[in-house]
XYZ file of C-alpha atoms in Angstrom:
601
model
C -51.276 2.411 -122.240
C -49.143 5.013 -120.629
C -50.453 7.526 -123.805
C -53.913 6.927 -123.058
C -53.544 9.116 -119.641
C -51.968 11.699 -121.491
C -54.019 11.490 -124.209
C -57.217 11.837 -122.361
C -56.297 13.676 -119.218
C -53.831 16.152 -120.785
C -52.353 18.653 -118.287
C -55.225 18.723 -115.867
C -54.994 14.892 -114.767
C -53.400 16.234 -111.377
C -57.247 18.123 -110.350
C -58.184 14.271 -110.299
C -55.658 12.755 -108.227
C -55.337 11.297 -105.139
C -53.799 12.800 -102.263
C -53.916 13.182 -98.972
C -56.103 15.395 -97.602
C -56.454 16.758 -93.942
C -60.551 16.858 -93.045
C -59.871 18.094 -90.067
C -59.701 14.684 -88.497
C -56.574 13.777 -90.080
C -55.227 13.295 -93.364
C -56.232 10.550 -95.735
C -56.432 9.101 -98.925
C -59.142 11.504 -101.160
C -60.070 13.159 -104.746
C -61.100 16.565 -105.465
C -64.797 16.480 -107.599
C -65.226 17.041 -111.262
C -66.936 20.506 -112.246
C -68.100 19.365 -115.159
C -69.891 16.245 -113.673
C -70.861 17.128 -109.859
C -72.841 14.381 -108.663
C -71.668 11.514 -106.999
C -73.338 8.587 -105.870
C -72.334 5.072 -103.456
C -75.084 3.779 -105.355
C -73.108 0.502 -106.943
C -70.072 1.549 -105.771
C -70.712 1.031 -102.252
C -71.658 -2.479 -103.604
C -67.660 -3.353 -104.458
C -66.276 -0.935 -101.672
C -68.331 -1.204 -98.707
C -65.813 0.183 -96.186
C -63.005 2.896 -96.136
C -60.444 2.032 -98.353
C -56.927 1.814 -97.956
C -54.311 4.558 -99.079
C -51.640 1.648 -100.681
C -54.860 0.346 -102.330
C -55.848 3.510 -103.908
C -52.394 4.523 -104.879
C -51.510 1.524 -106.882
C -54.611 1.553 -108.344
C -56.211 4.268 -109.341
C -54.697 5.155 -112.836
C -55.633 1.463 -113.271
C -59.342 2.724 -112.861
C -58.638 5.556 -114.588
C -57.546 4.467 -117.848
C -59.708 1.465 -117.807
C -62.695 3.840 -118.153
C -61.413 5.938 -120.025
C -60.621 3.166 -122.693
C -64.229 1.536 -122.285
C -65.888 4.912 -122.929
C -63.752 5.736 -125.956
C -64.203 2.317 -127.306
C -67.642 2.260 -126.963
C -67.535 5.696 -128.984
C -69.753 7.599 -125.774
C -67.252 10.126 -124.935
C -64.143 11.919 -126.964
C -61.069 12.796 -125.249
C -62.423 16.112 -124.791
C -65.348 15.091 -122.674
C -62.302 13.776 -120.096
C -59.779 16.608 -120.149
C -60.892 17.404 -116.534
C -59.468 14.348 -115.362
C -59.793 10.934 -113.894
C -63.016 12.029 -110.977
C -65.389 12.421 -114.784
C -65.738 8.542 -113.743
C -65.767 7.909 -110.138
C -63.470 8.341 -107.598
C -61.984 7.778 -103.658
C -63.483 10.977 -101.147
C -62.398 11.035 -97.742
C -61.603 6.992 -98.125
C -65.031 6.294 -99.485
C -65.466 5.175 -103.362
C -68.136 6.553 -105.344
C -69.220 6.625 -108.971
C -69.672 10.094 -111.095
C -73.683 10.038 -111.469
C -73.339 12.737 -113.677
C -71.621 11.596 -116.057
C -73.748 8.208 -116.541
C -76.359 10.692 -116.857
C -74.744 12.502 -119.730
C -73.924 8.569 -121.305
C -77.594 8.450 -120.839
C -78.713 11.175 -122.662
C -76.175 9.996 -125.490
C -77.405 6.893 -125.842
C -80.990 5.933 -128.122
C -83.811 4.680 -126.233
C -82.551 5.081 -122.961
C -83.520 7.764 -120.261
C -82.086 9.199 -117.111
C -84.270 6.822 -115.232
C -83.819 4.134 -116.490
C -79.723 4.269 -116.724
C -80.285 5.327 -112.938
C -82.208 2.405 -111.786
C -79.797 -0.227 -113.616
C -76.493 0.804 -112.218
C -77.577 2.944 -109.009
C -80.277 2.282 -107.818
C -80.016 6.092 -106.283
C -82.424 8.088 -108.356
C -84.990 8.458 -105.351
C -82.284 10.681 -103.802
C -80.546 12.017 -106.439
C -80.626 15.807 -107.483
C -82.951 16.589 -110.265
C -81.053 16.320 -113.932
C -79.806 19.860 -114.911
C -79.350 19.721 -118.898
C -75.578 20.890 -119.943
C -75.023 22.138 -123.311
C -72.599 19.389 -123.834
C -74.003 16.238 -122.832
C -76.010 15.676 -125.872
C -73.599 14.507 -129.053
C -75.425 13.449 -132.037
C -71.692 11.928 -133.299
C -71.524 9.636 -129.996
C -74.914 9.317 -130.139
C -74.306 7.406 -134.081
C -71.494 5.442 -132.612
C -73.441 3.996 -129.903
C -75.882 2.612 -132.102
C -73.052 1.168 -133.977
C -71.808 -0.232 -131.227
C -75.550 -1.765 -130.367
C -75.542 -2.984 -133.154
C -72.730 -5.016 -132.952
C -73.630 -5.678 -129.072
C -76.459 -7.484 -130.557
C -75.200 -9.495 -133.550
C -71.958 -10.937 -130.554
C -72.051 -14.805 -130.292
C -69.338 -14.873 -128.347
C -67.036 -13.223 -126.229
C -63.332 -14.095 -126.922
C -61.311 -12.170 -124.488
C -62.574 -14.160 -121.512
C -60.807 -16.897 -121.974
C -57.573 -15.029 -123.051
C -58.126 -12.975 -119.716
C -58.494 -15.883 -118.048
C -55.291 -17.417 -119.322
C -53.398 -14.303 -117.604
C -54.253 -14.599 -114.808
C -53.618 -18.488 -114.364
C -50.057 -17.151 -115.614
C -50.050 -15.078 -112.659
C -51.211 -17.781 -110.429
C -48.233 -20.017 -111.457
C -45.857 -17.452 -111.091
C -47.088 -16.680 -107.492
C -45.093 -19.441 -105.523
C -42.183 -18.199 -107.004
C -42.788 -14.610 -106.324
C -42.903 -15.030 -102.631
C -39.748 -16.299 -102.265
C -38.176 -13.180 -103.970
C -36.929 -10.430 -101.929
C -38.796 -7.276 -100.682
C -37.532 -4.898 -103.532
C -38.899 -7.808 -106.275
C -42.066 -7.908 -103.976
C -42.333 -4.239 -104.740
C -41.793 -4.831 -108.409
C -44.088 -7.294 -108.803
C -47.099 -5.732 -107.101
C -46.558 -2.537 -109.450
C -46.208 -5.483 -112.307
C -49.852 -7.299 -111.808
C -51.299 -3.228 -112.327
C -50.823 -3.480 -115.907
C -52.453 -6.730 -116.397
C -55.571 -5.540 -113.988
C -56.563 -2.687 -116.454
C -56.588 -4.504 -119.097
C -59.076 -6.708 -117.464
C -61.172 -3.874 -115.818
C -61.330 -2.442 -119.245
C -62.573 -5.608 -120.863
C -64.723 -5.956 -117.991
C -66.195 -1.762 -118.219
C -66.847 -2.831 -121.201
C -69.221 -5.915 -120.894
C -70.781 -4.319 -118.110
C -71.842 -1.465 -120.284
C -73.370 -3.426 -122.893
C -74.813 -6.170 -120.613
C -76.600 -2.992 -119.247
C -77.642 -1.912 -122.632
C -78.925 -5.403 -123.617
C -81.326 -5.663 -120.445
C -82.772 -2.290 -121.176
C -83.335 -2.914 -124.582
C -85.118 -5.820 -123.503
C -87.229 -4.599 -120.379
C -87.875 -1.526 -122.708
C -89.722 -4.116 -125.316
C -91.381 -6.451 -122.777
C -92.717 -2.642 -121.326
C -93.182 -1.025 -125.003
C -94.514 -3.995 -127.068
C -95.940 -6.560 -124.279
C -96.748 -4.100 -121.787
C -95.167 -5.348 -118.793
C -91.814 -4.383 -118.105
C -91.234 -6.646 -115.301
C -91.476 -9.608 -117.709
C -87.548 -8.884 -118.442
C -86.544 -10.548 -114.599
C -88.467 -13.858 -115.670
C -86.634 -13.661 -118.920
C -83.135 -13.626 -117.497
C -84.105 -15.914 -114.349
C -81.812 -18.930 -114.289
C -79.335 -18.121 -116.814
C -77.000 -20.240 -115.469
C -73.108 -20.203 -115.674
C -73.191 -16.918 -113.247
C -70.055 -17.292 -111.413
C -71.677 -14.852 -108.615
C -74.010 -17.511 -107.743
C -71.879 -20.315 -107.666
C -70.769 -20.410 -104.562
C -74.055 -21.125 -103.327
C -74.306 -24.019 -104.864
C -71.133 -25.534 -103.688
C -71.846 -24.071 -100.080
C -75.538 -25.778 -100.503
C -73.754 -29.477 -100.903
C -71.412 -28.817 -98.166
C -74.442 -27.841 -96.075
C -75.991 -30.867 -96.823
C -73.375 -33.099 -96.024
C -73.114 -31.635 -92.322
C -76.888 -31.983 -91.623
C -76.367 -35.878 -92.908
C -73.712 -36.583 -91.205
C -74.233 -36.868 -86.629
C -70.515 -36.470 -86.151
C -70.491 -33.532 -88.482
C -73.897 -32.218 -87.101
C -72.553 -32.621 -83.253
C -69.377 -31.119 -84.447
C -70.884 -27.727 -85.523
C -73.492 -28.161 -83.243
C -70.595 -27.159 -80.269
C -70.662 -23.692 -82.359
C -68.051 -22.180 -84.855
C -65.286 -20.997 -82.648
C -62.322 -23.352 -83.195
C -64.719 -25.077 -85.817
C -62.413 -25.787 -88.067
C -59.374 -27.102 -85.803
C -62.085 -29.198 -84.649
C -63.285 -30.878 -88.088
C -59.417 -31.526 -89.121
C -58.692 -33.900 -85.730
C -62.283 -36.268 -86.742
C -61.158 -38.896 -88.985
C -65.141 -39.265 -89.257
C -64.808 -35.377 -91.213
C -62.555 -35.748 -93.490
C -64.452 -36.269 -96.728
C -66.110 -33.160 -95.852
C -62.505 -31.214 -95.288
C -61.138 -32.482 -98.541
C -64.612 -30.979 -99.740
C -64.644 -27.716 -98.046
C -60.273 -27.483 -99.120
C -61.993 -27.739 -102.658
C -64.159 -25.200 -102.108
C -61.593 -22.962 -100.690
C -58.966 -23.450 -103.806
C -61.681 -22.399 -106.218
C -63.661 -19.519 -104.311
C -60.477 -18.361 -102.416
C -60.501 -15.134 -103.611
C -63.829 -14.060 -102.595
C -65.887 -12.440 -99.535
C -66.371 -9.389 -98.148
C -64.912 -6.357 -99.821
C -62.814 -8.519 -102.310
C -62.147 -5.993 -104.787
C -59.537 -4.544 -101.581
C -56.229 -6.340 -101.212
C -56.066 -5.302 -97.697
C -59.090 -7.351 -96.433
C -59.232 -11.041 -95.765
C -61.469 -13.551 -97.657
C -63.047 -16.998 -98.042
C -59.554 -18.098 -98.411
C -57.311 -16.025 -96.051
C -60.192 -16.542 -93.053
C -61.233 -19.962 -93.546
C -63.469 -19.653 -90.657
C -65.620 -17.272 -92.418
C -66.869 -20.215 -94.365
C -67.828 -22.066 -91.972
C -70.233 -19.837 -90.647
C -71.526 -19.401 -93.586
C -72.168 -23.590 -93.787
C -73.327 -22.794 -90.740
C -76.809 -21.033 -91.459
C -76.383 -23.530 -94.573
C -77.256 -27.041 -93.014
C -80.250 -26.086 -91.840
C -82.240 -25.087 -95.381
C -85.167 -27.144 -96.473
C -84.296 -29.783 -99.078
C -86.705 -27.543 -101.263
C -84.823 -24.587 -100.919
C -82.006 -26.424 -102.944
C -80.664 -24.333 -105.714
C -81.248 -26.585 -108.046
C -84.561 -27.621 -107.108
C -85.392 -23.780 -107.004
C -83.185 -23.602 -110.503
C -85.490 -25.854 -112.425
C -88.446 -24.246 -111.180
C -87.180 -20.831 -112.377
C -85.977 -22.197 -115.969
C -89.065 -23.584 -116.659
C -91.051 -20.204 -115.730
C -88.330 -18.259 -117.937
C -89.082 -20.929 -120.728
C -93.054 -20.244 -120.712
C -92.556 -16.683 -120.296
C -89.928 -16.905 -123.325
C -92.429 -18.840 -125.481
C -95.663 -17.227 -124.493
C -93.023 -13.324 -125.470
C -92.412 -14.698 -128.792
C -96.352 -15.715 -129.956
C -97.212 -12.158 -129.452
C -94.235 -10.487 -131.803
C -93.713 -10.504 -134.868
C -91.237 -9.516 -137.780
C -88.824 -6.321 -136.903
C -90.106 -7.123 -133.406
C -89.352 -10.563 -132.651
C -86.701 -10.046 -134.125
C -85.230 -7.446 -131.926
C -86.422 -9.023 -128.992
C -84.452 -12.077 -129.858
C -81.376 -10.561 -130.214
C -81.738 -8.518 -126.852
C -82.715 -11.743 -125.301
C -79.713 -13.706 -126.706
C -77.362 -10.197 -125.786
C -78.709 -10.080 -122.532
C -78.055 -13.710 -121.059
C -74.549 -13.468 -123.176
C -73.265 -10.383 -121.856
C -74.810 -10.813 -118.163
C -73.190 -14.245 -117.760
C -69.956 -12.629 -119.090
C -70.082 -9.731 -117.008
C -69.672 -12.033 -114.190
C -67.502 -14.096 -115.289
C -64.971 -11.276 -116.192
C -65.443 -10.121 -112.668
C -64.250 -13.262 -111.287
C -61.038 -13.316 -113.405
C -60.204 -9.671 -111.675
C -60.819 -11.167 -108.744
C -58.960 -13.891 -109.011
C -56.156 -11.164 -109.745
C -56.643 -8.843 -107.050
C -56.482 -12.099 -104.579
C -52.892 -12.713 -106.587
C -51.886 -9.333 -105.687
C -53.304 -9.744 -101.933
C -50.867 -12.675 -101.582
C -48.472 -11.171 -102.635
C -48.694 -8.262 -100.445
C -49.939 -9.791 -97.619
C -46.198 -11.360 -97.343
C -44.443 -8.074 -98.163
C -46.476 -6.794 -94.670
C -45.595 -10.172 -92.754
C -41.841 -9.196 -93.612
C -41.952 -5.325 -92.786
C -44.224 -5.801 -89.896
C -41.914 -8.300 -88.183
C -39.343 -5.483 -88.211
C -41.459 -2.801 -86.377
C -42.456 -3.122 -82.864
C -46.038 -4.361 -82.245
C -46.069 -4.358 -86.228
C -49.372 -5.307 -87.837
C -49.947 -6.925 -90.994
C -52.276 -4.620 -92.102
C -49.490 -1.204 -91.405
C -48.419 -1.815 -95.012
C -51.626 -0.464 -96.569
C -51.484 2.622 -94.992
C -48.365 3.346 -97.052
C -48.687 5.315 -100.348
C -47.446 3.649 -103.189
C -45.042 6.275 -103.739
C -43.429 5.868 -100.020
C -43.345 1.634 -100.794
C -39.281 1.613 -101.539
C -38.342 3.933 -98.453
C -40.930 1.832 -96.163
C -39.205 -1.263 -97.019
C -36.071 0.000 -96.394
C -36.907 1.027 -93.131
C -40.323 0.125 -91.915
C -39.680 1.936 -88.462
C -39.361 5.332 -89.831
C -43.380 4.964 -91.163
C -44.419 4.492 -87.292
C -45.894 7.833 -87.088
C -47.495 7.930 -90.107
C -49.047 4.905 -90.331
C -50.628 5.019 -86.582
C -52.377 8.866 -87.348
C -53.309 7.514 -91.114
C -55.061 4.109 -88.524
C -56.492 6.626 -86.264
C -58.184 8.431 -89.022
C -59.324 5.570 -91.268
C -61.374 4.641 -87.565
C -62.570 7.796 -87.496
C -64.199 8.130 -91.105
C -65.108 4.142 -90.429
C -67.316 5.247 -87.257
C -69.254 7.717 -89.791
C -71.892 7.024 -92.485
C -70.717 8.567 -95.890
C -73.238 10.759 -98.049
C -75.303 8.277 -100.341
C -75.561 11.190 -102.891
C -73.139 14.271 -103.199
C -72.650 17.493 -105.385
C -70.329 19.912 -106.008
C -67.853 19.605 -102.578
C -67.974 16.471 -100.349
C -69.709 17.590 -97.072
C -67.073 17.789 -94.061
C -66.509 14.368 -92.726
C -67.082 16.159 -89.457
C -70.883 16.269 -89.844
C -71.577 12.894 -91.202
C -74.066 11.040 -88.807
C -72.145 8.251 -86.959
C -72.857 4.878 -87.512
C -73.345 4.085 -83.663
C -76.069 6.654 -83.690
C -78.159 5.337 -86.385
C -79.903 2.989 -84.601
C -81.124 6.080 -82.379
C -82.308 8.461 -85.040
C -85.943 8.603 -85.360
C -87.251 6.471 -88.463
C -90.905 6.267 -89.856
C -92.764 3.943 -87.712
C -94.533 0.799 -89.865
C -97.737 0.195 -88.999
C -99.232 -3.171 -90.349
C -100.330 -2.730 -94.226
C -97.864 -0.278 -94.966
C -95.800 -1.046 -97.919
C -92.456 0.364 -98.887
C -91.133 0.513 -102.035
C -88.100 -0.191 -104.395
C -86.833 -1.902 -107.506
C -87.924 -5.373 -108.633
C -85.120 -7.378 -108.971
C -86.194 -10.908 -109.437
C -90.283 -11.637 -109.909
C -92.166 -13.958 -107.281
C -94.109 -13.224 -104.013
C -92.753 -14.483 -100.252
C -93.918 -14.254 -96.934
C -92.012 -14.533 -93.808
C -89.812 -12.990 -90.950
C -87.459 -10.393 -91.907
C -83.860 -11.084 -90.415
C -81.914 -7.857 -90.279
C -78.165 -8.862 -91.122
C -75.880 -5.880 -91.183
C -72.663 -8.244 -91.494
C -72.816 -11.372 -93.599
C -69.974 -12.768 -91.205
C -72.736 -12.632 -88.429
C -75.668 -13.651 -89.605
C -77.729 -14.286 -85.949
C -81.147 -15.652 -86.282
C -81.342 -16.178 -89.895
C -83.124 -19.662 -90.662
C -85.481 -21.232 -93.001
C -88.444 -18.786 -94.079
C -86.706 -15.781 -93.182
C -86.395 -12.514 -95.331
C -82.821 -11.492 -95.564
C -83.083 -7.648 -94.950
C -79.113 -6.134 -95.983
C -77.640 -2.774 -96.574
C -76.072 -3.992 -99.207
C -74.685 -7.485 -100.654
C -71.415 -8.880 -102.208
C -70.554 -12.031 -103.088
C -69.762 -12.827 -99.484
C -73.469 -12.441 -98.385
C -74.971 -15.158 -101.295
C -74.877 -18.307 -99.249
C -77.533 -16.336 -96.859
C -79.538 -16.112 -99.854
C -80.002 -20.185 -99.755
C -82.138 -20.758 -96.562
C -83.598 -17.165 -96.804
C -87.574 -16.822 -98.657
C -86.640 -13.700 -100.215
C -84.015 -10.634 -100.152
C -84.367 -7.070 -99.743
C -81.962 -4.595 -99.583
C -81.611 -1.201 -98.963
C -79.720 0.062 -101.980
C -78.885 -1.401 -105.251
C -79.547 -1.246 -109.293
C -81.066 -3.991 -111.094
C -77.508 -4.961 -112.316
C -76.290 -5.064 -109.502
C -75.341 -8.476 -107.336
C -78.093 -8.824 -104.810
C -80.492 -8.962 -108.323
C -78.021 -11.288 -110.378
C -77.714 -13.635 -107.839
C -81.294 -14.065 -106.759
C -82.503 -14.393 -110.411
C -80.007 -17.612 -110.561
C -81.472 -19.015 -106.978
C -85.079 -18.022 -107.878
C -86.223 -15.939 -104.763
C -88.013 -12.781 -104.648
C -85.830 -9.618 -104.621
C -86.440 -6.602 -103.967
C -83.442 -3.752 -104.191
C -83.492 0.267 -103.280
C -85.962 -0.098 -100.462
C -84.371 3.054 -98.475
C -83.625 2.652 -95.100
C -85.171 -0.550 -95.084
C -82.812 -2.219 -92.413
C -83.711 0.392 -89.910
C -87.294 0.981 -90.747
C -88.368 -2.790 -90.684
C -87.865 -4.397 -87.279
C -86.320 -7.690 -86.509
C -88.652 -10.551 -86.098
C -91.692 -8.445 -88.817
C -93.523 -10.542 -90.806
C -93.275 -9.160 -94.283
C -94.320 -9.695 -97.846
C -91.939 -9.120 -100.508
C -93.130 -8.912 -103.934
C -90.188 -9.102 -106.619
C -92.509 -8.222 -109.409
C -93.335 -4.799 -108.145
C -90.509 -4.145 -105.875
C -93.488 -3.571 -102.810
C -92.363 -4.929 -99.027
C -95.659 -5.032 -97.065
C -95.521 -5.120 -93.752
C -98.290 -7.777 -92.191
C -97.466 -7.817 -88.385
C -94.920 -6.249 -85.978
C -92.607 -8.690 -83.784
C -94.356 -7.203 -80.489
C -98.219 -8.347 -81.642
């Protein structure tokens, strides 16, 4: 794989590299922008990497990222080598610790591809198009060569039955998983060895996984583009792929909903949580009354381990490292309404897809039905794979985060007032000196802490091109909740993307941290920034989700197609516009939020 860089990047790969750059604050992990593609968006990206991200992290991973897409795009016969000879920021890349994705160049994969537009490739994986510079044509984004292969490759996207290298991913990384006991008994240098090791294995499983995502995305356009075209409503598409089932995103609810349940009928476990979640779960292991519901919730944590917040960063704890987390979660759980059971809601939505999938197919015929079929049948295939291929990289970047997690207990124990999390703030290039002699990284590591706060207390650009704006001038987060937003009056409506049909009434709950979700109960509104997988459970009790930013492939839309609630993504601002306690209407069909009474009146 080693060729494929050198292949594709040539000379220039170094332009894309990261470095570390001084902003004035302080120097930190960053990229310098593509020329050829100048637009940059959070939009998804700030979906898998909400916060700053770590220098070790980026370092050890980024020709991972790079070749990955590089592969996927070549495979899929979009791009030639030549269209990547500026280097590895054509696809995405780290600025100033934030992650973004190149918006440009899914433009120009747009404008390759048949029967998709700017627009729509926009609203499927960004969600950012509302604030995103007008398209300027280039003479080279349009390739009637790529343009052939792409239908080629449609056409074979559409004639899959199934998806083989799932299962042989899978079977890596349970490989991995075996080996892991072992590995952390090895020494520091074999620690080392083996975190470089699992790289190899991760790109191959980002590239398989770059490559479902991009025709997942092609099969729900071609299908929302005939529900719009040929049964002239567009929106039908989110009733078609409601309920799919075998999503591993939404999963978790459903084992979180049982575990709920089993707290609010059970007094001892009800009293037990009812003393609140601090020193919850010390408490729950002394009850020999609790115990069915431990081995339960131990279950839980062996198979969801790996996920939560920011899970795609090794550096960051989840479901399984912070236990506690979990609880919370169970937490907002008990309470639900019996009919808000994810099954219950489940059956409801499979038997609305089924009409809707019946009442589609009376009104095509020939060429038409039959291309609606197969972009039906592509679409459930290659959404449910998507996320299944997800979880198997997860599952290996939680490997990895166990693995490094004891290389920092080891080094920090040697440095005074060590922390585990010093380790990431090492390049991946300085990993053999550090471990050698942790002490001598003191200095470094504290400015490289100082300025990862610094870019943490400050909101990145959603949208960006040509240079990154100085981190200097980005608003601060603190002072968001002062600026001056539009004030809703009642019967205003804002507007975003439909993401999952149905209409829901109720009091919007403004959660800004799914770890701390406050007052959010049955027949509230989740209102988010943004959601991972760590934020689903609060999509149980909740009426209906919307969310400030977001695509209609993205996991806030997957998730509440599977648990049948309203969704509404790309509402800007919307968690500082609407006010805690509102009653709202969301309607998933339109993507409208109406606002129906202030929490004053």
């Amino acid at each position: 794989m080693a060729q494929i860089s050198c292949l594709a990047y040539g000379a220039t790969m170094a332009h894309g590299s990261a470095e570390m750059v001084d902003f004035g604050l302080g120097e930190y992990i960053t990229q310098y922008p593509s020329e050829r593609y100048p637009i940059y968006t959070r939009g998804n990206a700030g979906e898998v990497w909400p916060e700053v991200a770590y220098p070790l992290t980026i370092t050890l991973t980024r020709i991972v990222g790079e070749e990955a897409s590089a592969l996927a795009a070549i495979n899929a016969g979009v791009i030639s080598r030549k269209d990547i000879l500026e280097g590895p920021s054509c696809f995405g890349g780290v600025f100033a610790g934030y992650m973004y994705l190149n918006l440009s160049f899914g433009r120009m994969i747009a404008i390759r591809t048949p029967g998709t537009t700017i627009e729509k490739s926009d609203a499927t994986y960004y969600g950012s198009e509302e604030q995103a510079p007008a398209y300027t044509p280039h003479k080279d984004d349009k390739n009637f060569l790529a343009s052939i292969k792409l239908i080629r490759y449609g056409w074979k996207m559409l004639r899959t039955k199934e998806i083989s290298c799932l299962q042989k991913d899978r079977e890596l990384v349970q490989e991995w998983q075996e080996r892991l006991p072992t590995i952390l008994k090895a020494t520091d240098q074999e620690l080392v060895s083996s975190i470089r090791e699992i790289m190899q294995p991760a790109m191959e499983l980002f590239t398989n996984h770059l490559d479902i995502t991009g025709q997942a995305g092609g099969a729900v356009q071609l299908l929302s583009t005939i529900c719009e075209e040929r049964l002239n409503d567009r929106s039908l598409a989110l009733t078609l792929l409601g309920n799919l089932g075998d999503v591993d995103s939404a999963a978790p609810s459903f084992a979180l909903w049982e575990l709920g349940q089993m707290v609010a009928k059970n007094p001892t476990l009800t009293t037990t949580f009812d003393q609140g979640t601090s020193g919850l779960e010390k408490r729950l292991r002394q009850l020999e009354d609790c115990q069915d519901f431990m081995s339960q919730f131990d279950l839980f944590l062996e198979q969801f381990g790996s996920r939560g917040p920011n899970e795609w960063e090794t550096a960051c704890e989840t479901w399984g490292t912070e236990p506690a987390s979990v609880l919370v979660l169970i937490d907002r759980m008990r309470f639900a309404d019996s009919n808000k059971s994810p099954s219950v809601r489940a059956e409801k939505l499979s038997h609305n897809r089924e009409q809707a999938l019946s009442d589609a197919r009376s009104r095509l015929k020939g060429l038409g039905l039959w291309l609606f079929n197969k972009s039906f049948h592509a679409s459930v295939l290659f959404s449910q794979a998507r996320e299944r291929s997800k979880t198997t990289i997860i599952d290996l970047i939680h490997v990895a985060r166990l693995i490094s997690r004891e290389l920092a207990q080891r080094t920090a124990s040697q440095r005074e007032n060590g922390e585990l999390i010093d380790l990431w703030f090492v390049l991946e290039t300085e990993l053999d000196e550090y471990i050698k002699n942790p002490t001598e990284f003191n200095t470094k590591i504290s400015d490289r802490k100082n300025v990862r706060n610094e870019l943490s207390k400050r909101i990145p650009p959603f949208i960006f091109e040509g240079d990154l704006p100085d981190p200097s001038t980005w608003p601060l987060r603190e002072e968001q909740d002062l600026k001056k937003y539009p004030t809703l009056r009642v019967g205003d409506i804002l507007e975003g993307f439909g993401g999952c049909p149905g209409i829901a009434e109720g009091t919007a709950r403004i959660v800004k941290d799914p770890t701390n979700p406050g007052d959010l109960g049955p027949g509230d509104i989740l209102v988010a920034p943004l959601t991972d997988p760590s934020w689903t459970p609060l999509f149980v009790p909740a009426e209906a989700v919307v969310v400030d930013v977001g695509g209609q492939m993205s996991h806030a839309v997957i998730v509440s197609r599977e648990l049948g609630m309203p969704c509404v993504v790309a509402v800007t601002d919307a968690t500082q516009i609407i006010k805690d306690g509102s009653q709202i209407r969301v309607n998933g069909s339109t993507g409208e939020v109406t606002l129906l009474s202030n929490p004053q009146e």
